[in-house]
mmCIF file of C-alpha atoms in Angstrom:
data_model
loop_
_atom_site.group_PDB
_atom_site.id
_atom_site.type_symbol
_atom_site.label_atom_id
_atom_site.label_comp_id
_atom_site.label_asym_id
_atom_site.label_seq_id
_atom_site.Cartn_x
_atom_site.Cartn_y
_atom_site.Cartn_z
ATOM 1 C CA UNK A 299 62.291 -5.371 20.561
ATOM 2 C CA UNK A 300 63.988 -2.731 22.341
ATOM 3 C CA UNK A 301 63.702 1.309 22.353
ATOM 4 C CA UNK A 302 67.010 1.786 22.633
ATOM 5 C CA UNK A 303 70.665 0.286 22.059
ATOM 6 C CA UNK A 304 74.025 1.216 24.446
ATOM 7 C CA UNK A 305 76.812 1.160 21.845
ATOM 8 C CA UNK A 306 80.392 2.944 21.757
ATOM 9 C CA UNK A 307 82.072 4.836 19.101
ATOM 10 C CA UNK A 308 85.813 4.360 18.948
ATOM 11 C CA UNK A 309 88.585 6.097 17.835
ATOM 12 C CA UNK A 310 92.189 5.815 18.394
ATOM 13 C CA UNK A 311 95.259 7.981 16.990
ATOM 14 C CA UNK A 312 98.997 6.277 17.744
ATOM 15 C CA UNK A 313 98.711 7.845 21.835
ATOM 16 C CA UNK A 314 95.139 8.607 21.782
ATOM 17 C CA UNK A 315 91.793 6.572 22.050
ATOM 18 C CA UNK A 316 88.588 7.988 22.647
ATOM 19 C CA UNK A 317 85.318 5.352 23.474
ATOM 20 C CA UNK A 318 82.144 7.775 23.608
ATOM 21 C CA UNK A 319 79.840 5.603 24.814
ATOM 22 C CA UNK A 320 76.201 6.104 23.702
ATOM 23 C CA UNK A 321 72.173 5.480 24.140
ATOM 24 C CA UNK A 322 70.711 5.292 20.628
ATOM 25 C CA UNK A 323 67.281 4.428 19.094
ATOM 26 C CA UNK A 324 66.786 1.108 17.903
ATOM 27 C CA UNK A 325 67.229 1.204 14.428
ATOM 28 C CA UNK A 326 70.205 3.395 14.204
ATOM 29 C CA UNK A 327 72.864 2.996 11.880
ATOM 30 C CA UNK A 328 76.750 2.703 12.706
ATOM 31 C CA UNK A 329 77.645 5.823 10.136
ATOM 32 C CA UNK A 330 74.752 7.708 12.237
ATOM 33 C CA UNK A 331 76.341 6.528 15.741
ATOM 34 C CA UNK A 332 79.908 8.481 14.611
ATOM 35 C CA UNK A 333 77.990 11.292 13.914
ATOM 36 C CA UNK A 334 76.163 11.377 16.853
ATOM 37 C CA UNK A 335 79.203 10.622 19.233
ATOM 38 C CA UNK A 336 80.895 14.093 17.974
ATOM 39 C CA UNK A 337 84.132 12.821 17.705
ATOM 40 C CA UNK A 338 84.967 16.095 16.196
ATOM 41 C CA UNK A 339 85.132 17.564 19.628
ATOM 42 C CA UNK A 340 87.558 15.465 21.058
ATOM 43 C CA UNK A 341 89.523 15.614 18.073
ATOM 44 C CA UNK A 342 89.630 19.608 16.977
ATOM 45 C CA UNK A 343 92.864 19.641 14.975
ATOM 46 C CA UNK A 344 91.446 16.707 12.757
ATOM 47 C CA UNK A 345 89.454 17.650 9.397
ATOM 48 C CA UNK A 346 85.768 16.309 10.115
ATOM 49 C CA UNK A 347 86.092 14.058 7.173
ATOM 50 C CA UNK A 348 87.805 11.874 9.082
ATOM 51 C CA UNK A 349 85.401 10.632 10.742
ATOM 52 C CA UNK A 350 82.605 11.073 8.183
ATOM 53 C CA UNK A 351 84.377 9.317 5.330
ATOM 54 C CA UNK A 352 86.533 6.434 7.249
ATOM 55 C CA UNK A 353 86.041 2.949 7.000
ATOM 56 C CA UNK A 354 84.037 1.207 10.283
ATOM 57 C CA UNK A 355 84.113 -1.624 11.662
ATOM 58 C CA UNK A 356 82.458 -3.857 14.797
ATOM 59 C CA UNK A 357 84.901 -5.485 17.309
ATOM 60 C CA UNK A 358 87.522 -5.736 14.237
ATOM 61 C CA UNK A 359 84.914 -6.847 11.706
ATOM 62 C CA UNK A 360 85.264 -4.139 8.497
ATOM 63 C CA UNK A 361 81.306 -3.153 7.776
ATOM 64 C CA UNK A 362 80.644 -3.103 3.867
ATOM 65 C CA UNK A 363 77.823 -0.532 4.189
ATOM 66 C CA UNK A 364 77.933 1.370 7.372
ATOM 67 C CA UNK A 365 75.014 3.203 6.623
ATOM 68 C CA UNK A 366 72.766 0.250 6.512
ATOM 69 C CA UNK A 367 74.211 -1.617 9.626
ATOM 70 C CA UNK A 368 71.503 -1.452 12.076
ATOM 71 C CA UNK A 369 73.510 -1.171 15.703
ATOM 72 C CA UNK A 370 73.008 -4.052 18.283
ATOM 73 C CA UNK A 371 73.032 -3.780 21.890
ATOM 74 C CA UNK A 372 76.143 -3.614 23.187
ATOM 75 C CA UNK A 373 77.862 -3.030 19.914
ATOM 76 C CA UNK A 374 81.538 -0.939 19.304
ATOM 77 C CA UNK A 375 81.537 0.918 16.395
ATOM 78 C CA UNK A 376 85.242 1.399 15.348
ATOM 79 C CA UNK A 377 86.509 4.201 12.898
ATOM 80 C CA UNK A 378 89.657 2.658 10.644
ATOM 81 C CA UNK A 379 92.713 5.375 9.895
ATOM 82 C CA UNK A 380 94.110 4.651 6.059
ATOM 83 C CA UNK A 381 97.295 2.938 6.408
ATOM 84 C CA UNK A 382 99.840 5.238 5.969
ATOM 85 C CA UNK A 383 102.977 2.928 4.222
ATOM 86 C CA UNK A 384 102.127 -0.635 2.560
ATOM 87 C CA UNK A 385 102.934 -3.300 5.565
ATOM 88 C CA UNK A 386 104.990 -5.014 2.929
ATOM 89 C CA UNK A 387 106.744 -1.904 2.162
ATOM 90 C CA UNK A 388 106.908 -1.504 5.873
ATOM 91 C CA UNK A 389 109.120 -5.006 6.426
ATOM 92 C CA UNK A 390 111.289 -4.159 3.745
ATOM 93 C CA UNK A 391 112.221 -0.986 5.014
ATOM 94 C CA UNK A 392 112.912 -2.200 8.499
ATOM 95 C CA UNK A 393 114.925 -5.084 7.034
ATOM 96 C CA UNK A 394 117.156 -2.403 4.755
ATOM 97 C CA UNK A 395 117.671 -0.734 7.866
ATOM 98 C CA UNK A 396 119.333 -3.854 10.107
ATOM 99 C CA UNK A 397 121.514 -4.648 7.435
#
């Protein structure tokens, strides 16, 4: 077993990403590899519970308990924004609009 995982931390607003990419201790948990990758600093004007209290994923797949996920090599820990409109609510909209 390894000492030590290389994972990234992503987060991405509508025209900005940010991939921190980071050397952890085996053992570390995705909810600990956000707070260690300070997104915080690359995002000032956001309040810090958005990164503390959003959803994560890896590579797309939603994680039920963050804080027991025990990182992989090579994993990308993904921070989910709450939708802001219903997608269905979304289409409808658009489609009032074109008629």
């Amino acid at each position: 077993m390894a000492d030590a995982v290389q994972v990234e931390v992503a987060f991405a607003l509508p025209r900005r990403q940010v991939i921190v990419p980071l050397t952890l201790p085996a053992g570390t948990s995705a909810r600990e590899a956000v707070r260690r990758a300070h997104l915080e600093r690359h995002f000032p004007d956001l309040p810090a519970e958005t990164f503390s209290e959003a959803e994560l994923g890896i590579f797309g797949r939603r994680l039920d308990d963050p804080e027991q996920y025990t990182l992989a090599d090579g994993d990308r820990v993904e921070l989910y924004r709450p939708l802001r409109i219903d997608p269905k609510q979304a289409r409808r909209l658009r489609a009032a609009r074109k008629r």
